[in-house]
Amino acid sequence: MAEVSLGRALNRALRDALAADPDVLVYGEDVGPLGGVFRVTDGLTAEFGEDRCFDSPLAESGIVGTAVGMAMYGHRPVVEMQFDAFAYPAFQQVVSHVAKMRNRTRGRVALPIVIRVPYGGGIGAVEHHGDSSETYYAHTPGLRVVTPATPADGYSMLREAIACPDPVVFLEPKRRYWATEDVELPVRTAPMDQAVVRRPGRDATLIAYGPTVDTALLAAEAAAEEGREVEVVDLRSLAPFDDATVTASVRRTGRAVVVHEASAFAGYGAEVAARVTERCFHYLEAPVLRVAGLDIPYPPPRLEEYHLPSVDRILAAIDRLQWEAAWVPRPEAARSDGGAAADTGPAHRLEVGA
Amino acid sequence: MTTSDAPGSPADPAHLLPSLEPVRLIDPDGTRAAPEAGAGFALPEPAVLLALLRAMVVGRRFDRQADALARQGRLAVYPSSHGQEACQVGGVLALAETDWLFPTYRDCVSLVTRGVDPVEVLTLLRGDWHSGYDPARHRCAPQCTPLATNASHAVGLTYAARRKGEDVAALVLMGDGATSEGDAHEAYNFAAVWNTPVVFLVQNNQWAISVPLRRQSAAPTLAHKAVGYGMRGYHVDGNDAAAVHAVVSRALAEARAGAGPALVEARTYRIDPHTNSDDPRRYRDDSEVDHWRRRDPVARLEALLRREGRLDDAGHRAMVDAADRLAISVRERIARLGGPRPEELFDHVYAAPTAPLRGQREEVRAWAEARRAARAGAPAADTGEEV
Ligand SMILES: Cc1ncc(C[n+]2csc(CCOP(=O)(O)OP(=O)(O)O)c2C)c(N)n1
C-alpha cells in the first residue's frame, strides 16, 4: 500500500487506459508537455507520444466537437476542460450532440467520450474557477455524470468511464486533488453507477458527493461525539441516480440531509430531496434538508467559507431534524379545507416522548 | 498533427486566396464559359456531367415531392433545397465511397444523391425520429440543426480515420449564416492546425431565414475567411454543377494529398421560403427570386449537354422517368408508414436503459396500450398489441 493523491490516481488511470487500448486519446488545453494545470496528465505525452496525448487549440466547443467525430470513428477520446466555468463554451456540443447522438441515431452511433471537468471551490481561486456545474449536466438525459470523492474511486471510476459505451461527464473535485489515501493501484471499487455507504449510522443519513463527502464524514464524526450515529452516503453517480442505495439508507434512518457546494435553488439537492420524499415518505421523521451553496454567483475566495458547506452547517442541519417530535396524521377538520393547511407548515406537532 | 515551432517569416498566403469572381465552367444559358471564368478548372468528362444532371433531376423531383408532402401536412416541416441542387449534387458526387458527408437540415437532396433511402431521409421531417438512416452504412452523419456544430465532428472523424491509417476525407455542408457561428470558426481552425482532409462547402444562398448576407459578414467573400486559418479558399458559381464538382474534387484531392482543409463558397440562391412555414415576402422582393430562377442550375446543365449532343429527348425522358418513379414511391411508402412506437423513446438514451428509465418505459407502455385499446373501441384485453 502507498499514499496516493486523487490527482495521481487519476493520472495513473489515464496512463493505464492509454496502455490498455490504442483507441484511447487524451487531449485538451495544456494537457501535453505541461501535464495540465492540475498535472493530471503529467508525463503522458512523454510516455505515449504526441499522437496519444496532445494539446489542442484553445476552443472548448471544438475540443468536444472533434471528440464527437473521433468517437464516431471508433476512438475513445478523453478530453479535459481546464476549469468548470470554462467548459461552458462547449455546452451546446455536450447537450445537443454528445448527449443525443445515440438516441438520435436509434442506437446506431455510440459516443464513448469522457469529458473531464475539474470542478467546485475551496482552493482560493478567483472567479470562474470555482463553479459547481453538475446540475447542468445531470439535467441532460443521455449523459452519465459521475464524481469521485477518494483516490481509489478516482482511479476505478475513471477507468470505468473510459470503458463505458455512454458519454461520461467526469467531475473532479479540484480541492480533493491533493487528498491522499493508502491504496494499491490499480484498484477496482464499486461499479461507477452505484452509491456507497461511506460510514454506517442509524440516526440520520447525510447524502454527499465529490468535494462534500469528506466534509460530511467529518460532520458524522463530530455528531457521533454528541451521541448521534449518522450514516454518510457518497452518491458517486449523479446521473443515473442510485435510488436503491439512498432509499434503503433513509428508510433505515428516517432522516436525511443532502450536502453539496452548488447553489441550493433548483440544485441537485432538490432532485435528491424529491426522490427521497417520494420513496420514503412514510419513513421520514423530518423534512429532507439541504446544506448547499448560497444562491449567489460563486463568491470571491476570501468569502468562500460562507458559501461552502462546513461541518458546523451540517451539524446545525442535523440538529434541525426534529429529534424532539414525531409527526401524526392531521385531524379530519384540518384536512378538509382543500389542502390550504398543508402549505402552512408544521402546525400539528405532538410530543411523543422524544 | 503538425506543429511548427520554428521562427521565421510567414509564408506568402497568395495561394490560399479565392478568386473574387466565382469559378464558372458553364454560363447560365448553357454554353461553355470563357476560359478566364474557369480559373484553371476544366469541364468534367461527359459521363460525369450526365451523372450530375441525372442526380439533379432526381433531387429536384424529390425536393418538389417533399415540399408537397409538407404542404399537405404529411411532413412536420420541410426546408427546401430548391435552387441549390448544383451545390449538393456537385459536392456529393465529388466524394469517394469511403468519404463522409456532414449535411444540415437544408440538405436532403445531398442525402438522396448519396444513395440514402429517401423515406429514411424524411424520417426527421416527418417527425418519426430524429434521424432515419444508418450513418455508418452510408457514411453520412445525421442531419445537423444546431448551426455549424457538425463541422468539428468532421474534423474529429477524419483525424480518427487517419490515425487508423485509412484514407477518409469529409465534406461539411453549411449555410452562409452558419459561417458567423463560433463553431464554424473553431472547426476551421482545428482542421487547419490538425491538417485534416475536410472540405467545408458553404452554400451561400444569400439568406439566413430573413437575414441577408450583408448583415452576416463584412468579408470580401465568405471564401476569404479561409486565409485567416491558413486554409485554401475557393469561390465557385453554386448554380453550375460542373464548376462545383470540379472545385470540390480538386479541394478534396489536395486535402488528401496533405495540403490541408479547404473552404469552398458556392454562390447560389434559396428559391423557396426558409421552410414551408416561412413568409419571405416580409423580407425579400419577388424580383430577386425571379432573377435567380433564370439561373436555374438544372436547366443550365441540361442545355449544355443537349447543345453538345450528349443528351437527347430519350435520354432526358429516362432521367425524368427515374425521378418520377422515386417520387411516387416516396409518396406511397410514406402514406403506408405506421407511427413510431412510444416504447422506443427509452431504448437509445443509454447503451442499456437505467433503472429510472425502465420505470418510465413501463408507464408509457401502459398508456400506449390503453390508447390503442381506446382507439380500437374495445377493451385492452381483446386488442392486444395489434392496432
Ligand atoms: C445555433 C443555432 N442558432 C439558430 C438556429 C435557428 N436557425 C435555423 S436555420 C437558421 C438560418 C441559417 O441560415 P444559413 O446558415 O444561411 O443556412 P440556410 O438555412 O440558408 O440553408 C437559423 C437562424 C439554429 N438552427 N442553430
PDB file of N, CA and C in Angstrom, chain B residues 247-309:
ATOM      1  N   VAL B 247     -14.387  22.036 -58.527  1.00  0.00           N
ATOM      2  CA  VAL B 247     -13.690  22.713 -57.429  1.00  0.00           C
ATOM      3  C   VAL B 247     -13.632  21.814 -56.183  1.00  0.00           C
ATOM      4  N   VAL B 248     -14.754  21.195 -55.847  1.00  0.00           N
ATOM      5  CA  VAL B 248     -14.752  20.337 -54.650  1.00  0.00           C
ATOM      6  C   VAL B 248     -13.835  19.130 -54.880  1.00  0.00           C
ATOM      7  N   SER B 249     -13.837  18.594 -56.107  1.00  0.00           N
ATOM      8  CA  SER B 249     -12.943  17.455 -56.399  1.00  0.00           C
ATOM      9  C   SER B 249     -11.492  17.847 -56.182  1.00  0.00           C
ATOM     10  N   ARG B 250     -11.129  19.029 -56.688  1.00  0.00           N
ATOM     11  CA  ARG B 250      -9.734  19.439 -56.506  1.00  0.00           C
ATOM     12  C   ARG B 250      -9.435  19.690 -55.028  1.00  0.00           C
ATOM     13  N   ALA B 251     -10.341  20.349 -54.343  1.00  0.00           N
ATOM     14  CA  ALA B 251     -10.113  20.642 -52.921  1.00  0.00           C
ATOM     15  C   ALA B 251      -9.945  19.338 -52.135  1.00  0.00           C
ATOM     16  N   LEU B 252     -10.763  18.336 -52.462  1.00  0.00           N
ATOM     17  CA  LEU B 252     -10.649  17.042 -51.771  1.00  0.00           C
ATOM     18  C   LEU B 252      -9.318  16.371 -52.105  1.00  0.00           C
ATOM     19  N   ALA B 253      -8.947  16.416 -53.377  1.00  0.00           N
ATOM     20  CA  ALA B 253      -7.698  15.758 -53.787  1.00  0.00           C
ATOM     21  C   ALA B 253      -6.508  16.410 -53.093  1.00  0.00           C
ATOM     22  N   GLU B 254      -6.508  17.733 -53.053  1.00  0.00           N
ATOM     23  CA  GLU B 254      -5.408  18.436 -52.378  1.00  0.00           C
ATOM     24  C   GLU B 254      -5.386  18.099 -50.887  1.00  0.00           C
ATOM     25  N   ALA B 255      -6.574  18.050 -50.295  1.00  0.00           N
ATOM     26  CA  ALA B 255      -6.646  17.758 -48.858  1.00  0.00           C
ATOM     27  C   ALA B 255      -6.116  16.358 -48.569  1.00  0.00           C
ATOM     28  N   ARG B 256      -6.505  15.395 -49.417  1.00  0.00           N
ATOM     29  CA  ARG B 256      -5.989  14.026 -49.242  1.00  0.00           C
ATOM     30  C   ARG B 256      -4.480  13.977 -49.376  1.00  0.00           C
ATOM     31  N   ALA B 257      -3.957  14.820 -50.268  1.00  0.00           N
ATOM     32  CA  ALA B 257      -2.510  14.804 -50.511  1.00  0.00           C
ATOM     33  C   ALA B 257      -1.748  15.542 -49.420  1.00  0.00           C
ATOM     34  N   GLY B 258      -2.469  16.061 -48.419  1.00  0.00           N
ATOM     35  CA  GLY B 258      -1.778  16.676 -47.293  1.00  0.00           C
ATOM     36  C   GLY B 258      -1.735  18.192 -47.329  1.00  0.00           C
ATOM     37  N   ALA B 259      -2.416  18.802 -48.320  1.00  0.00           N
ATOM     38  CA  ALA B 259      -2.384  20.270 -48.422  1.00  0.00           C
ATOM     39  C   ALA B 259      -3.348  20.931 -47.441  1.00  0.00           C
ATOM     40  N   GLY B 260      -4.047  20.143 -46.662  1.00  0.00           N
ATOM     41  CA  GLY B 260      -4.918  20.719 -45.628  1.00  0.00           C
ATOM     42  C   GLY B 260      -6.336  20.925 -46.110  1.00  0.00           C
ATOM     43  N   PRO B 261      -7.179  21.379 -45.182  1.00  0.00           N
ATOM     44  CA  PRO B 261      -8.597  21.539 -45.500  1.00  0.00           C
ATOM     45  C   PRO B 261      -8.821  22.721 -46.440  1.00  0.00           C
ATOM     46  N   ALA B 262     -10.055  22.856 -46.898  1.00  0.00           N
ATOM     47  CA  ALA B 262     -10.394  23.982 -47.774  1.00  0.00           C
ATOM     48  C   ALA B 262     -11.794  24.466 -47.454  1.00  0.00           C
ATOM     49  N   LEU B 263     -11.997  25.741 -47.722  1.00  0.00           N
ATOM     50  CA  LEU B 263     -13.315  26.356 -47.571  1.00  0.00           C
ATOM     51  C   LEU B 263     -13.794  26.745 -48.964  1.00  0.00           C
ATOM     52  N   VAL B 264     -14.893  26.146 -49.391  1.00  0.00           N
ATOM     53  CA  VAL B 264     -15.444  26.438 -50.714  1.00  0.00           C
ATOM     54  C   VAL B 264     -16.743  27.201 -50.525  1.00  0.00           C
ATOM     55  N   GLU B 265     -16.803  28.401 -51.066  1.00  0.00           N
ATOM     56  CA  GLU B 265     -18.065  29.150 -51.043  1.00  0.00           C
ATOM     57  C   GLU B 265     -18.742  28.993 -52.401  1.00  0.00           C
ATOM     58  N   ALA B 266     -19.949  28.443 -52.367  1.00  0.00           N
ATOM     59  CA  ALA B 266     -20.717  28.303 -53.601  1.00  0.00           C
ATOM     60  C   ALA B 266     -21.826  29.349 -53.595  1.00  0.00           C
ATOM     61  N   ARG B 267     -21.762  30.254 -54.544  1.00  0.00           N
ATOM     62  CA  ARG B 267     -22.779  31.320 -54.603  1.00  0.00           C
ATOM     63  C   ARG B 267     -24.036  30.779 -55.268  1.00  0.00           C
ATOM     64  N   THR B 268     -25.117  30.756 -54.512  1.00  0.00           N
ATOM     65  CA  THR B 268     -26.349  30.211 -55.045  1.00  0.00           C
ATOM     66  C   THR B 268     -27.517  31.011 -54.466  1.00  0.00           C
ATOM     67  N   TYR B 269     -28.697  30.431 -54.513  1.00  0.00           N
ATOM     68  CA  TYR B 269     -29.864  31.172 -54.030  1.00  0.00           C
ATOM     69  C   TYR B 269     -30.929  30.214 -53.548  1.00  0.00           C
ATOM     70  N   ARG B 270     -31.563  30.596 -52.437  1.00  0.00           N
ATOM     71  CA  ARG B 270     -32.666  29.804 -51.891  1.00  0.00           C
ATOM     72  C   ARG B 270     -33.958  30.308 -52.547  1.00  0.00           C
ATOM     73  N   ILE B 271     -34.423  29.553 -53.526  1.00  0.00           N
ATOM     74  CA  ILE B 271     -35.615  29.984 -54.267  1.00  0.00           C
ATOM     75  C   ILE B 271     -36.854  29.967 -53.369  1.00  0.00           C
ATOM     76  N   ASP B 272     -36.986  28.957 -52.553  1.00  0.00           N
ATOM     77  CA  ASP B 272     -38.185  28.788 -51.737  1.00  0.00           C
ATOM     78  C   ASP B 272     -38.072  29.579 -50.427  1.00  0.00           C
ATOM     79  N   PRO B 273     -39.180  29.647 -49.692  1.00  0.00           N
ATOM     80  CA  PRO B 273     -39.078  30.164 -48.314  1.00  0.00           C
ATOM     81  C   PRO B 273     -38.083  29.314 -47.517  1.00  0.00           C
ATOM     82  N   HIS B 274     -37.653  29.846 -46.352  1.00  0.00           N
ATOM     83  CA  HIS B 274     -36.717  29.103 -45.495  1.00  0.00           C
ATOM     84  C   HIS B 274     -37.245  27.683 -45.237  1.00  0.00           C
ATOM     85  N   THR B 275     -38.501  27.607 -44.811  1.00  0.00           N
ATOM     86  CA  THR B 275     -39.209  26.324 -44.756  1.00  0.00           C
ATOM     87  C   THR B 275     -40.625  26.623 -45.213  1.00  0.00           C
ATOM     88  N   ASN B 276     -41.462  25.605 -45.274  1.00  0.00           N
ATOM     89  CA  ASN B 276     -42.838  25.823 -45.706  1.00  0.00           C
ATOM     90  C   ASN B 276     -43.615  26.717 -44.741  1.00  0.00           C
ATOM     91  N   SER B 277     -43.082  26.961 -43.521  1.00  0.00           N
ATOM     92  CA  SER B 277     -43.835  27.827 -42.610  1.00  0.00           C
ATOM     93  C   SER B 277     -43.283  29.257 -42.587  1.00  0.00           C
ATOM     94  N   ASP B 278     -42.381  29.577 -43.487  1.00  0.00           N
ATOM     95  CA  ASP B 278     -41.786  30.918 -43.535  1.00  0.00           C
ATOM     96  C   ASP B 278     -42.564  31.788 -44.533  1.00  0.00           C
ATOM     97  N   ASP B 279     -42.515  33.119 -44.342  1.00  0.00           N
ATOM     98  CA  ASP B 279     -43.148  34.044 -45.276  1.00  0.00           C
ATOM     99  C   ASP B 279     -42.112  35.032 -45.801  1.00  0.00           C
ATOM    100  N   PRO B 280     -41.459  34.694 -46.905  1.00  0.00           N
ATOM    101  CA  PRO B 280     -40.337  35.515 -47.376  1.00  0.00           C
ATOM    102  C   PRO B 280     -40.756  36.904 -47.875  1.00  0.00           C
ATOM    103  N   ARG B 281     -42.045  37.108 -48.112  1.00  0.00           N
ATOM    104  CA  ARG B 281     -42.451  38.447 -48.598  1.00  0.00           C
ATOM    105  C   ARG B 281     -42.221  39.519 -47.543  1.00  0.00           C
ATOM    106  N   ARG B 282     -42.050  39.088 -46.308  1.00  0.00           N
ATOM    107  CA  ARG B 282     -41.777  40.068 -45.259  1.00  0.00           C
ATOM    108  C   ARG B 282     -40.365  40.621 -45.356  1.00  0.00           C
ATOM    109  N   TYR B 283     -39.485  39.976 -46.100  1.00  0.00           N
ATOM    110  CA  TYR B 283     -38.095  40.458 -46.094  1.00  0.00           C
ATOM    111  C   TYR B 283     -37.415  40.493 -47.460  1.00  0.00           C
ATOM    112  N   ARG B 284     -38.026  39.915 -48.502  1.00  0.00           N
ATOM    113  CA  ARG B 284     -37.330  39.999 -49.779  1.00  0.00           C
ATOM    114  C   ARG B 284     -38.321  40.176 -50.934  1.00  0.00           C
ATOM    115  N   ASP B 285     -37.769  40.673 -52.015  1.00  0.00           N
ATOM    116  CA  ASP B 285     -38.571  41.054 -53.162  1.00  0.00           C
ATOM    117  C   ASP B 285     -38.675  39.893 -54.143  1.00  0.00           C
ATOM    118  N   ASP B 286     -39.858  39.703 -54.701  1.00  0.00           N
ATOM    119  CA  ASP B 286     -40.033  38.632 -55.678  1.00  0.00           C
ATOM    120  C   ASP B 286     -39.123  38.784 -56.896  1.00  0.00           C
ATOM    121  N   SER B 287     -38.791  40.043 -57.230  1.00  0.00           N
ATOM    122  CA  SER B 287     -37.960  40.251 -58.428  1.00  0.00           C
ATOM    123  C   SER B 287     -36.584  39.611 -58.244  1.00  0.00           C
ATOM    124  N   GLU B 288     -36.122  39.594 -56.999  1.00  0.00           N
ATOM    125  CA  GLU B 288     -34.826  38.960 -56.722  1.00  0.00           C
ATOM    126  C   GLU B 288     -34.934  37.445 -56.997  1.00  0.00           C
ATOM    127  N   VAL B 289     -36.041  36.873 -56.584  1.00  0.00           N
ATOM    128  CA  VAL B 289     -36.241  35.435 -56.809  1.00  0.00           C
ATOM    129  C   VAL B 289     -36.320  35.152 -58.310  1.00  0.00           C
ATOM    130  N   ASP B 290     -37.023  36.032 -59.042  1.00  0.00           N
ATOM    131  CA  ASP B 290     -37.139  35.837 -60.495  1.00  0.00           C
ATOM    132  C   ASP B 290     -35.771  35.868 -61.164  1.00  0.00           C
ATOM    133  N   HIS B 291     -34.942  36.806 -60.720  1.00  0.00           N
ATOM    134  CA  HIS B 291     -33.582  36.888 -61.275  1.00  0.00           C
ATOM    135  C   HIS B 291     -32.876  35.543 -61.140  1.00  0.00           C
ATOM    136  N   TRP B 292     -33.000  34.928 -59.975  1.00  0.00           N
ATOM    137  CA  TRP B 292     -32.286  33.669 -59.737  1.00  0.00           C
ATOM    138  C   TRP B 292     -32.978  32.488 -60.415  1.00  0.00           C
ATOM    139  N   ARG B 293     -34.288  32.572 -60.589  1.00  0.00           N
ATOM    140  CA  ARG B 293     -34.967  31.495 -61.319  1.00  0.00           C
ATOM    141  C   ARG B 293     -34.411  31.368 -62.724  1.00  0.00           C
ATOM    142  N   ARG B 294     -33.991  32.485 -63.290  1.00  0.00           N
ATOM    143  CA  ARG B 294     -33.438  32.451 -64.651  1.00  0.00           C
ATOM    144  C   ARG B 294     -32.030  31.856 -64.667  1.00  0.00           C
ATOM    145  N   ARG B 295     -31.487  31.616 -63.510  1.00  0.00           N
ATOM    146  CA  ARG B 295     -30.154  30.995 -63.435  1.00  0.00           C
ATOM    147  C   ARG B 295     -30.275  29.568 -62.908  1.00  0.00           C
ATOM    148  N   ASP B 296     -31.337  28.907 -63.271  1.00  0.00           N
ATOM    149  CA  ASP B 296     -31.614  27.579 -62.715  1.00  0.00           C
ATOM    150  C   ASP B 296     -30.488  26.580 -63.013  1.00  0.00           C
ATOM    151  N   PRO B 297     -30.007  25.905 -62.001  1.00  0.00           N
ATOM    152  CA  PRO B 297     -28.860  25.000 -62.172  1.00  0.00           C
ATOM    153  C   PRO B 297     -29.182  23.763 -63.015  1.00  0.00           C
ATOM    154  N   VAL B 298     -30.407  23.246 -62.898  1.00  0.00           N
ATOM    155  CA  VAL B 298     -30.745  22.022 -63.627  1.00  0.00           C
ATOM    156  C   VAL B 298     -30.875  22.332 -65.119  1.00  0.00           C
ATOM    157  N   ALA B 299     -31.595  23.405 -65.438  1.00  0.00           N
ATOM    158  CA  ALA B 299     -31.780  23.789 -66.842  1.00  0.00           C
ATOM    159  C   ALA B 299     -30.436  24.104 -67.501  1.00  0.00           C
ATOM    160  N   ARG B 300     -29.526  24.697 -66.740  1.00  0.00           N
ATOM    161  CA  ARG B 300     -28.232  25.098 -67.304  1.00  0.00           C
ATOM    162  C   ARG B 300     -27.434  23.884 -67.801  1.00  0.00           C
ATOM    163  N   LEU B 301     -27.341  22.875 -66.957  1.00  0.00           N
ATOM    164  CA  LEU B 301     -26.547  21.706 -67.350  1.00  0.00           C
ATOM    165  C   LEU B 301     -27.254  20.916 -68.454  1.00  0.00           C
ATOM    166  N   GLU B 302     -28.567  20.849 -68.374  1.00  0.00           N
ATOM    167  CA  GLU B 302     -29.322  20.158 -69.426  1.00  0.00           C
ATOM    168  C   GLU B 302     -29.072  20.834 -70.781  1.00  0.00           C
ATOM    169  N   ALA B 303     -29.099  22.157 -70.786  1.00  0.00           N
ATOM    170  CA  ALA B 303     -28.903  22.899 -72.036  1.00  0.00           C
ATOM    171  C   ALA B 303     -27.528  22.617 -72.621  1.00  0.00           C
ATOM    172  N   LEU B 304     -26.515  22.598 -71.774  1.00  0.00           N
ATOM    173  CA  LEU B 304     -25.157  22.334 -72.288  1.00  0.00           C
ATOM    174  C   LEU B 304     -25.074  20.947 -72.902  1.00  0.00           C
ATOM    175  N   LEU B 305     -25.610  19.966 -72.189  1.00  0.00           N
ATOM    176  CA  LEU B 305     -25.499  18.589 -72.672  1.00  0.00           C
ATOM    177  C   LEU B 305     -26.274  18.397 -73.976  1.00  0.00           C
ATOM    178  N   ARG B 306     -27.415  19.038 -74.076  1.00  0.00           N
ATOM    179  CA  ARG B 306     -28.179  18.950 -75.338  1.00  0.00           C
ATOM    180  C   ARG B 306     -27.418  19.648 -76.460  1.00  0.00           C
ATOM    181  N   ARG B 307     -26.922  20.865 -76.153  1.00  0.00           N
ATOM    182  CA  ARG B 307     -26.221  21.652 -77.169  1.00  0.00           C
ATOM    183  C   ARG B 307     -25.009  20.890 -77.689  1.00  0.00           C
ATOM    184  N   GLU B 308     -24.341  20.163 -76.807  1.00  0.00           N
ATOM    185  CA  GLU B 308     -23.110  19.478 -77.223  1.00  0.00           C
ATOM    186  C   GLU B 308     -23.387  18.051 -77.677  1.00  0.00           C
ATOM    187  N   GLY B 309     -24.677  17.710 -77.823  1.00  0.00           N
ATOM    188  CA  GLY B 309     -25.037  16.410 -78.382  1.00  0.00           C
ATOM    189  C   GLY B 309     -24.836  15.232 -77.442  1.00  0.00           C
TER     190      GLY B 309
END
